Amino acid sequence: MSDVVSLLAQIEDTGRDARGPGYQRPGFSNTERELRDWFLAEAARRGLDTEIDDNGITWAWATAPGDDAVVTGSHLDSVPGGGAFDGPLGVASALAAFDELKASGALERAKRPLALAVFPEEEGSRFGVACLGSRLITGAIDADKALGLTDANGDTFADVAAGYGLDPNRIGTDHSRLDKVGSFIELHVEQGIGLINTDQAVAIGSSIIGHGRWHFAFSGQGNHAGTTPMGHRADPVVAGSRVIGDIPVLAASHNQAVATVGRTLIHPGGTNVIASGMSFWLDIRHADDAVVRQVLESISRRAREHAEGAGVEVSISQESYSPTTYFTAELNSRLTSVLPDAPLLPSGAGHDAGILAPHVPSAMLYVRNPTGVSHAPEEACEVDDQRAGVSALVKVLEGELGVADSSVTTDSSATVAGEES
């Protein structure tokens, strides 16, 4: 039986960013494949039956596959320069929780099937669409649209998926598999400060606020940097950068809205060349979907104004959008009954559980992050809190499996939602 801490240690060097701190674990990459193979090996070592479905989601069944299954897991990919816990903590915790359930004999008394799951390309760092695996299985993204997505190298998802061992013709909505899931519980490191100043190690997710991604593409006239007078330029970088500079003020005018540009692209990218094209990707989030639309419209309007002023063109396209999602009330009620002191927290971060929620009963557990920093190397999770997260997950799984009276051994030094575990 492996502790969650030792499980995470097994993959701590996989995908480390050679250029600095943090990790590079893009979706459907060799690194993600290496992490997937690690999970498959750990599952096989535990005697779990494993399979990779048509959308690249990895399943490990603790019992024979069946209806009304209890499923837990997360993802293994990362954003560029990401931290060690976003995704892997949930996967390692699922393995550790299985170990405790098996050791206690709880699985022998389980009234429902149990499976662990790993979702690919959750971050969307390669193809620009977050939670791609869960969007595909639920039909939240059209399969043909997904297959046509391209990465920074111009490779299509169709080609990359085929190289990953998937059949592009079989990718897409899978109702037969979804119908077998009776409840999905995803454990994740907290990506904010909700638990920092509390004595609670674990929170229950209440909702995921609405969020989307848009692509702004400015096109102008490429030219020589030294021979083209300033008044004769049609420079898309000028227009695009002016918009980016305006975004903080435009977003702040809407209470609690956040808008971020984390990626830009300049073409052709020469230091002595006036660019012919400049793109940026905009992320907007707010609990009220109408406010998201208002922020988008104000930024889009400003983009058109700056484009006209610089003598360039701009096109704006939506890459993804997820409206505010509330986790399943009945399932959350059951979580609250077994973790009565755990606070309910909304999340500004997207998760596969949020994509699954409209289709299967879904819930989330958040484990305290003492820095409050995520999507960066400073992301953290204390050892005791990692173990507390597993203890909380075990309690939840016991309840879902109908074996809540089992005596699972836990680390008595870890605090789970204010209780000694």
PDB file of N, CA, C and O in Angstrom, residues 218-274:
ATOM      1  N   PHE A 218      -5.209  39.981 -34.834  1.00  0.00           N
ATOM      2  CA  PHE A 218      -5.007  41.266 -35.507  1.00  0.00           C
ATOM      3  C   PHE A 218      -4.105  41.043 -36.720  1.00  0.00           C
ATOM      4  O   PHE A 218      -3.048  40.415 -36.607  1.00  0.00           O
ATOM      5  N   SER A 219      -4.531  41.539 -37.864  1.00  0.00           N
ATOM      6  CA  SER A 219      -3.736  41.384 -39.089  1.00  0.00           C
ATOM      7  C   SER A 219      -3.425  42.757 -39.671  1.00  0.00           C
ATOM      8  O   SER A 219      -4.300  43.624 -39.777  1.00  0.00           O
ATOM      9  N   GLY A 220      -2.160  42.961 -40.011  1.00  0.00           N
ATOM     10  CA  GLY A 220      -1.719  44.237 -40.572  1.00  0.00           C
ATOM     11  C   GLY A 220      -0.798  44.028 -41.749  1.00  0.00           C
ATOM     12  O   GLY A 220      -0.929  43.046 -42.480  1.00  0.00           O
ATOM     13  N   GLN A 221       0.166  44.915 -41.915  1.00  0.00           N
ATOM     14  CA  GLN A 221       1.091  44.828 -43.037  1.00  0.00           C
ATOM     15  C   GLN A 221       2.508  44.642 -42.512  1.00  0.00           C
ATOM     16  O   GLN A 221       3.071  45.512 -41.853  1.00  0.00           O
ATOM     17  N   GLY A 222       3.088  43.494 -42.787  1.00  0.00           N
ATOM     18  CA  GLY A 222       4.477  43.270 -42.439  1.00  0.00           C
ATOM     19  C   GLY A 222       5.375  44.189 -43.258  1.00  0.00           C
ATOM     20  O   GLY A 222       5.090  44.462 -44.429  1.00  0.00           O
ATOM     21  N   ASN A 223       6.469  44.652 -42.621  1.00  0.00           N
ATOM     22  CA  ASN A 223       7.335  45.585 -43.347  1.00  0.00           C
ATOM     23  C   ASN A 223       8.670  45.688 -42.616  1.00  0.00           C
ATOM     24  O   ASN A 223       8.873  45.064 -41.560  1.00  0.00           O
ATOM     25  N   HIS A 224       9.549  46.506 -43.191  1.00  0.00           N
ATOM     26  CA  HIS A 224      10.899  46.653 -42.650  1.00  0.00           C
ATOM     27  C   HIS A 224      10.889  47.589 -41.444  1.00  0.00           C
ATOM     28  O   HIS A 224      10.318  48.681 -41.496  1.00  0.00           O
ATOM     29  N   ALA A 225      11.569  47.174 -40.367  1.00  0.00           N
ATOM     30  CA  ALA A 225      11.567  47.966 -39.144  1.00  0.00           C
ATOM     31  C   ALA A 225      12.351  49.266 -39.266  1.00  0.00           C
ATOM     32  O   ALA A 225      12.097  50.220 -38.519  1.00  0.00           O
ATOM     33  N   GLY A 226      13.286  49.318 -40.202  1.00  0.00           N
ATOM     34  CA  GLY A 226      14.122  50.494 -40.303  1.00  0.00           C
ATOM     35  C   GLY A 226      13.731  51.479 -41.372  1.00  0.00           C
ATOM     36  O   GLY A 226      14.101  52.657 -41.303  1.00  0.00           O
ATOM     37  N   THR A 227      12.972  51.038 -42.365  1.00  0.00           N
ATOM     38  CA  THR A 227      12.678  51.911 -43.511  1.00  0.00           C
ATOM     39  C   THR A 227      11.237  52.364 -43.577  1.00  0.00           C
ATOM     40  O   THR A 227      10.882  53.156 -44.466  1.00  0.00           O
ATOM     41  N   THR A 228      10.407  51.902 -42.672  1.00  0.00           N
ATOM     42  CA  THR A 228       8.991  52.262 -42.709  1.00  0.00           C
ATOM     43  C   THR A 228       8.700  53.343 -41.674  1.00  0.00           C
ATOM     44  O   THR A 228       8.809  53.098 -40.467  1.00  0.00           O
ATOM     45  N   PRO A 229       8.344  54.566 -42.105  1.00  0.00           N
ATOM     46  CA  PRO A 229       8.048  55.646 -41.148  1.00  0.00           C
ATOM     47  C   PRO A 229       6.912  55.256 -40.210  1.00  0.00           C
ATOM     48  O   PRO A 229       6.012  54.488 -40.568  1.00  0.00           O
ATOM     49  N   MET A 230       6.917  55.799 -39.003  1.00  0.00           N
ATOM     50  CA  MET A 230       5.907  55.453 -38.009  1.00  0.00           C
ATOM     51  C   MET A 230       4.501  55.765 -38.504  1.00  0.00           C
ATOM     52  O   MET A 230       3.557  55.021 -38.215  1.00  0.00           O
ATOM     53  N   GLY A 231       4.353  56.825 -39.270  1.00  0.00           N
ATOM     54  CA  GLY A 231       3.025  57.183 -39.741  1.00  0.00           C
ATOM     55  C   GLY A 231       2.538  56.377 -40.916  1.00  0.00           C
ATOM     56  O   GLY A 231       1.401  56.550 -41.353  1.00  0.00           O
ATOM     57  N   HIS A 232       3.373  55.465 -41.432  1.00  0.00           N
ATOM     58  CA  HIS A 232       2.999  54.655 -42.583  1.00  0.00           C
ATOM     59  C   HIS A 232       2.852  53.174 -42.225  1.00  0.00           C
ATOM     60  O   HIS A 232       2.881  52.320 -43.101  1.00  0.00           O
ATOM     61  N   ARG A 233       2.683  52.925 -40.960  1.00  0.00           N
ATOM     62  CA  ARG A 233       2.637  51.529 -40.519  1.00  0.00           C
ATOM     63  C   ARG A 233       1.202  51.056 -40.254  1.00  0.00           C
ATOM     64  O   ARG A 233       0.347  51.841 -39.851  1.00  0.00           O
ATOM     65  N   ALA A 234       1.004  49.766 -40.488  1.00  0.00           N
ATOM     66  CA  ALA A 234      -0.227  49.082 -40.077  1.00  0.00           C
ATOM     67  C   ALA A 234       0.218  47.925 -39.192  1.00  0.00           C
ATOM     68  O   ALA A 234       0.327  46.785 -39.625  1.00  0.00           O
ATOM     69  N   ASP A 235       0.526  48.274 -37.948  1.00  0.00           N
ATOM     70  CA  ASP A 235       1.199  47.354 -37.030  1.00  0.00           C
ATOM     71  C   ASP A 235       0.194  46.685 -36.093  1.00  0.00           C
ATOM     72  O   ASP A 235      -0.367  47.329 -35.203  1.00  0.00           O
ATOM     73  N   PRO A 236      -0.038  45.382 -36.251  1.00  0.00           N
ATOM     74  CA  PRO A 236      -1.014  44.695 -35.404  1.00  0.00           C
ATOM     75  C   PRO A 236      -0.565  44.594 -33.953  1.00  0.00           C
ATOM     76  O   PRO A 236      -1.401  44.500 -33.047  1.00  0.00           O
ATOM     77  N   VAL A 237       0.753  44.632 -33.702  1.00  0.00           N
ATOM     78  CA  VAL A 237       1.239  44.551 -32.323  1.00  0.00           C
ATOM     79  C   VAL A 237       0.824  45.785 -31.528  1.00  0.00           C
ATOM     80  O   VAL A 237       0.497  45.709 -30.347  1.00  0.00           O
ATOM     81  N   VAL A 238       0.824  46.934 -32.196  1.00  0.00           N
ATOM     82  CA  VAL A 238       0.407  48.168 -31.539  1.00  0.00           C
ATOM     83  C   VAL A 238      -1.049  48.057 -31.095  1.00  0.00           C
ATOM     84  O   VAL A 238      -1.394  48.337 -29.944  1.00  0.00           O
ATOM     85  N   ALA A 239      -1.914  47.627 -32.002  1.00  0.00           N
ATOM     86  CA  ALA A 239      -3.335  47.506 -31.663  1.00  0.00           C
ATOM     87  C   ALA A 239      -3.557  46.467 -30.567  1.00  0.00           C
ATOM     88  O   ALA A 239      -4.266  46.712 -29.583  1.00  0.00           O
ATOM     89  N   GLY A 240      -2.953  45.286 -30.736  1.00  0.00           N
ATOM     90  CA  GLY A 240      -3.154  44.221 -29.769  1.00  0.00           C
ATOM     91  C   GLY A 240      -2.646  44.584 -28.394  1.00  0.00           C
ATOM     92  O   GLY A 240      -3.310  44.310 -27.379  1.00  0.00           O
ATOM     93  N   SER A 241      -1.473  45.207 -28.319  1.00  0.00           N
ATOM     94  CA  SER A 241      -0.912  45.549 -27.015  1.00  0.00           C
ATOM     95  C   SER A 241      -1.734  46.629 -26.324  1.00  0.00           C
ATOM     96  O   SER A 241      -1.859  46.640 -25.084  1.00  0.00           O
ATOM     97  N   ARG A 242      -2.299  47.553 -27.090  1.00  0.00           N
ATOM     98  CA  ARG A 242      -3.163  48.577 -26.497  1.00  0.00           C
ATOM     99  C   ARG A 242      -4.403  47.932 -25.863  1.00  0.00           C
ATOM    100  O   ARG A 242      -4.852  48.349 -24.783  1.00  0.00           O
ATOM    101  N   VAL A 243      -4.959  46.945 -26.533  1.00  0.00           N
ATOM    102  CA  VAL A 243      -6.125  46.254 -25.968  1.00  0.00           C
ATOM    103  C   VAL A 243      -5.738  45.539 -24.670  1.00  0.00           C
ATOM    104  O   VAL A 243      -6.442  45.643 -23.654  1.00  0.00           O
ATOM    105  N   ILE A 244      -4.618  44.822 -24.707  1.00  0.00           N
ATOM    106  CA  ILE A 244      -4.175  44.096 -23.515  1.00  0.00           C
ATOM    107  C   ILE A 244      -3.992  45.056 -22.352  1.00  0.00           C
ATOM    108  O   ILE A 244      -4.357  44.763 -21.209  1.00  0.00           O
ATOM    109  N   GLY A 245      -3.446  46.223 -22.632  1.00  0.00           N
ATOM    110  CA  GLY A 245      -3.261  47.214 -21.580  1.00  0.00           C
ATOM    111  C   GLY A 245      -4.559  47.727 -21.002  1.00  0.00           C
ATOM    112  O   GLY A 245      -4.610  48.148 -19.831  1.00  0.00           O
ATOM    113  N   ASP A 246      -5.627  47.698 -21.784  1.00  0.00           N
ATOM    114  CA  ASP A 246      -6.931  48.189 -21.314  1.00  0.00           C
ATOM    115  C   ASP A 246      -7.722  47.138 -20.536  1.00  0.00           C
ATOM    116  O   ASP A 246      -8.666  47.476 -19.805  1.00  0.00           O
ATOM    117  N   ILE A 247      -7.384  45.880 -20.698  1.00  0.00           N
ATOM    118  CA  ILE A 247      -8.209  44.802 -20.145  1.00  0.00           C
ATOM    119  C   ILE A 247      -8.360  44.872 -18.627  1.00  0.00           C
ATOM    120  O   ILE A 247      -9.486  44.678 -18.110  1.00  0.00           O
ATOM    121  N   PRO A 248      -7.318  45.139 -17.844  1.00  0.00           N
ATOM    122  CA  PRO A 248      -7.528  45.186 -16.389  1.00  0.00           C
ATOM    123  C   PRO A 248      -8.592  46.189 -15.959  1.00  0.00           C
ATOM    124  O   PRO A 248      -9.411  45.895 -15.077  1.00  0.00           O
ATOM    125  N   VAL A 249      -8.602  47.359 -16.578  1.00  0.00           N
ATOM    126  CA  VAL A 249      -9.590  48.374 -16.217  1.00  0.00           C
ATOM    127  C   VAL A 249     -10.985  47.963 -16.679  1.00  0.00           C
ATOM    128  O   VAL A 249     -11.976  48.117 -15.943  1.00  0.00           O
ATOM    129  N   LEU A 250     -11.070  47.418 -17.883  1.00  0.00           N
ATOM    130  CA  LEU A 250     -12.374  47.009 -18.412  1.00  0.00           C
ATOM    131  C   LEU A 250     -12.980  45.888 -17.574  1.00  0.00           C
ATOM    132  O   LEU A 250     -14.190  45.889 -17.304  1.00  0.00           O
ATOM    133  N   ALA A 251     -12.163  44.934 -17.154  1.00  0.00           N
ATOM    134  CA  ALA A 251     -12.680  43.826 -16.345  1.00  0.00           C
ATOM    135  C   ALA A 251     -13.049  44.308 -14.943  1.00  0.00           C
ATOM    136  O   ALA A 251     -14.073  43.904 -14.385  1.00  0.00           O
ATOM    137  N   ALA A 252     -12.213  45.181 -14.377  1.00  0.00           N
ATOM    138  CA  ALA A 252     -12.451  45.649 -13.006  1.00  0.00           C
ATOM    139  C   ALA A 252     -13.720  46.472 -12.879  1.00  0.00           C
ATOM    140  O   ALA A 252     -14.247  46.629 -11.774  1.00  0.00           O
ATOM    141  N   SER A 253     -14.242  46.978 -13.997  1.00  0.00           N
ATOM    142  CA  SER A 253     -15.477  47.753 -13.940  1.00  0.00           C
ATOM    143  C   SER A 253     -16.695  46.874 -13.698  1.00  0.00           C
ATOM    144  O   SER A 253     -17.792  47.372 -13.460  1.00  0.00           O
ATOM    145  N   HIS A 254     -16.501  45.560 -13.762  1.00  0.00           N
ATOM    146  CA  HIS A 254     -17.572  44.600 -13.477  1.00  0.00           C
ATOM    147  C   HIS A 254     -17.179  43.856 -12.201  1.00  0.00           C
ATOM    148  O   HIS A 254     -16.181  43.136 -12.177  1.00  0.00           O
ATOM    149  N   ASN A 255     -17.934  44.003 -11.143  1.00  0.00           N
ATOM    150  CA  ASN A 255     -17.577  43.476  -9.833  1.00  0.00           C
ATOM    151  C   ASN A 255     -17.256  41.986  -9.880  1.00  0.00           C
ATOM    152  O   ASN A 255     -18.066  41.180 -10.345  1.00  0.00           O
ATOM    153  N   GLN A 256     -16.060  41.629  -9.430  1.00  0.00           N
ATOM    154  CA  GLN A 256     -15.582  40.254  -9.284  1.00  0.00           C
ATOM    155  C   GLN A 256     -15.306  39.556 -10.613  1.00  0.00           C
ATOM    156  O   GLN A 256     -14.971  38.360 -10.626  1.00  0.00           O
ATOM    157  N   ALA A 257     -15.404  40.255 -11.734  1.00  0.00           N
ATOM    158  CA  ALA A 257     -15.017  39.651 -13.010  1.00  0.00           C
ATOM    159  C   ALA A 257     -13.501  39.627 -13.109  1.00  0.00           C
ATOM    160  O   ALA A 257     -12.815  40.523 -12.609  1.00  0.00           O
ATOM    161  N   VAL A 258     -12.976  38.591 -13.750  1.00  0.00           N
ATOM    162  CA  VAL A 258     -11.542  38.515 -14.004  1.00  0.00           C
ATOM    163  C   VAL A 258     -11.332  38.221 -15.483  1.00  0.00           C
ATOM    164  O   VAL A 258     -12.081  37.461 -16.098  1.00  0.00           O
ATOM    165  N   ALA A 259     -10.322  38.858 -16.052  1.00  0.00           N
ATOM    166  CA  ALA A 259      -9.980  38.653 -17.461  1.00  0.00           C
ATOM    167  C   ALA A 259      -8.465  38.596 -17.575  1.00  0.00           C
ATOM    168  O   ALA A 259      -7.758  39.405 -16.962  1.00  0.00           O
ATOM    169  N   THR A 260      -7.977  37.652 -18.352  1.00  0.00           N
ATOM    170  CA  THR A 260      -6.544  37.375 -18.398  1.00  0.00           C
ATOM    171  C   THR A 260      -6.088  37.101 -19.815  1.00  0.00           C
ATOM    172  O   THR A 260      -6.761  36.375 -20.567  1.00  0.00           O
ATOM    173  N   VAL A 261      -4.947  37.669 -20.176  1.00  0.00           N
ATOM    174  CA  VAL A 261      -4.239  37.292 -21.397  1.00  0.00           C
ATOM    175  C   VAL A 261      -2.951  36.604 -20.957  1.00  0.00           C
ATOM    176  O   VAL A 261      -2.048  37.252 -20.417  1.00  0.00           O
ATOM    177  N   GLY A 262      -2.879  35.308 -21.162  1.00  0.00           N
ATOM    178  CA  GLY A 262      -1.700  34.551 -20.758  1.00  0.00           C
ATOM    179  C   GLY A 262      -0.886  34.035 -21.919  1.00  0.00           C
ATOM    180  O   GLY A 262       0.171  33.419 -21.721  1.00  0.00           O
ATOM    181  N   ARG A 263      -1.371  34.293 -23.122  1.00  0.00           N
ATOM    182  CA  ARG A 263      -0.638  33.782 -24.291  1.00  0.00           C
ATOM    183  C   ARG A 263      -0.799  34.756 -25.445  1.00  0.00           C
ATOM    184  O   ARG A 263      -1.911  35.203 -25.741  1.00  0.00           O
ATOM    185  N   THR A 264       0.312  35.101 -26.068  1.00  0.00           N
ATOM    186  CA  THR A 264       0.307  35.942 -27.264  1.00  0.00           C
ATOM    187  C   THR A 264       1.141  35.269 -28.345  1.00  0.00           C
ATOM    188  O   THR A 264       1.988  34.407 -28.052  1.00  0.00           O
ATOM    189  N   LEU A 265       0.907  35.661 -29.570  1.00  0.00           N
ATOM    190  CA  LEU A 265       1.673  35.114 -30.696  1.00  0.00           C
ATOM    191  C   LEU A 265       1.864  36.226 -31.713  1.00  0.00           C
ATOM    192  O   LEU A 265       0.897  36.857 -32.140  1.00  0.00           O
ATOM    193  N   ILE A 266       3.121  36.483 -32.079  1.00  0.00           N
ATOM    194  CA  ILE A 266       3.453  37.508 -33.070  1.00  0.00           C
ATOM    195  C   ILE A 266       4.058  36.828 -34.290  1.00  0.00           C
ATOM    196  O   ILE A 266       4.971  35.993 -34.176  1.00  0.00           O
ATOM    197  N   HIS A 267       3.554  37.183 -35.456  1.00  0.00           N
ATOM    198  CA  HIS A 267       4.039  36.591 -36.708  1.00  0.00           C
ATOM    199  C   HIS A 267       4.609  37.680 -37.613  1.00  0.00           C
ATOM    200  O   HIS A 267       3.985  38.729 -37.759  1.00  0.00           O
ATOM    201  N   PRO A 268       5.779  37.503 -38.188  1.00  0.00           N
ATOM    202  CA  PRO A 268       6.625  36.294 -38.138  1.00  0.00           C
ATOM    203  C   PRO A 268       7.570  36.234 -36.955  1.00  0.00           C
ATOM    204  O   PRO A 268       8.265  35.233 -36.755  1.00  0.00           O
ATOM    205  N   GLY A 269       7.671  37.290 -36.159  1.00  0.00           N
ATOM    206  CA  GLY A 269       8.463  37.216 -34.947  1.00  0.00           C
ATOM    207  C   GLY A 269       9.906  37.646 -35.078  1.00  0.00           C
ATOM    208  O   GLY A 269      10.725  37.313 -34.227  1.00  0.00           O
ATOM    209  N   GLY A 270      10.259  38.403 -36.122  1.00  0.00           N
ATOM    210  CA  GLY A 270      11.624  38.895 -36.272  1.00  0.00           C
ATOM    211  C   GLY A 270      11.827  40.198 -35.521  1.00  0.00           C
ATOM    212  O   GLY A 270      10.922  41.042 -35.473  1.00  0.00           O
ATOM    213  N   THR A 271      13.016  40.382 -34.963  1.00  0.00           N
ATOM    214  CA  THR A 271      13.264  41.605 -34.190  1.00  0.00           C
ATOM    215  C   THR A 271      13.367  42.839 -35.081  1.00  0.00           C
ATOM    216  O   THR A 271      13.174  43.964 -34.597  1.00  0.00           O
ATOM    217  N   ASN A 272      13.679  42.661 -36.360  1.00  0.00           N
ATOM    218  CA  ASN A 272      13.788  43.803 -37.267  1.00  0.00           C
ATOM    219  C   ASN A 272      12.667  43.806 -38.306  1.00  0.00           C
ATOM    220  O   ASN A 272      12.827  44.298 -39.417  1.00  0.00           O
ATOM    221  N   VAL A 273      11.538  43.236 -37.910  1.00  0.00           N
ATOM    222  CA  VAL A 273      10.396  43.100 -38.817  1.00  0.00           C
ATOM    223  C   VAL A 273       9.144  43.650 -38.148  1.00  0.00           C
ATOM    224  O   VAL A 273       8.841  43.305 -36.998  1.00  0.00           O
ATOM    225  N   ILE A 274       8.427  44.532 -38.850  1.00  0.00           N
ATOM    226  CA  ILE A 274       7.090  44.911 -38.391  1.00  0.00           C
ATOM    227  C   ILE A 274       6.185  43.702 -38.613  1.00  0.00           C
ATOM    228  O   ILE A 274       6.123  43.155 -39.717  1.00  0.00           O
TER     229      ILE A 274
END
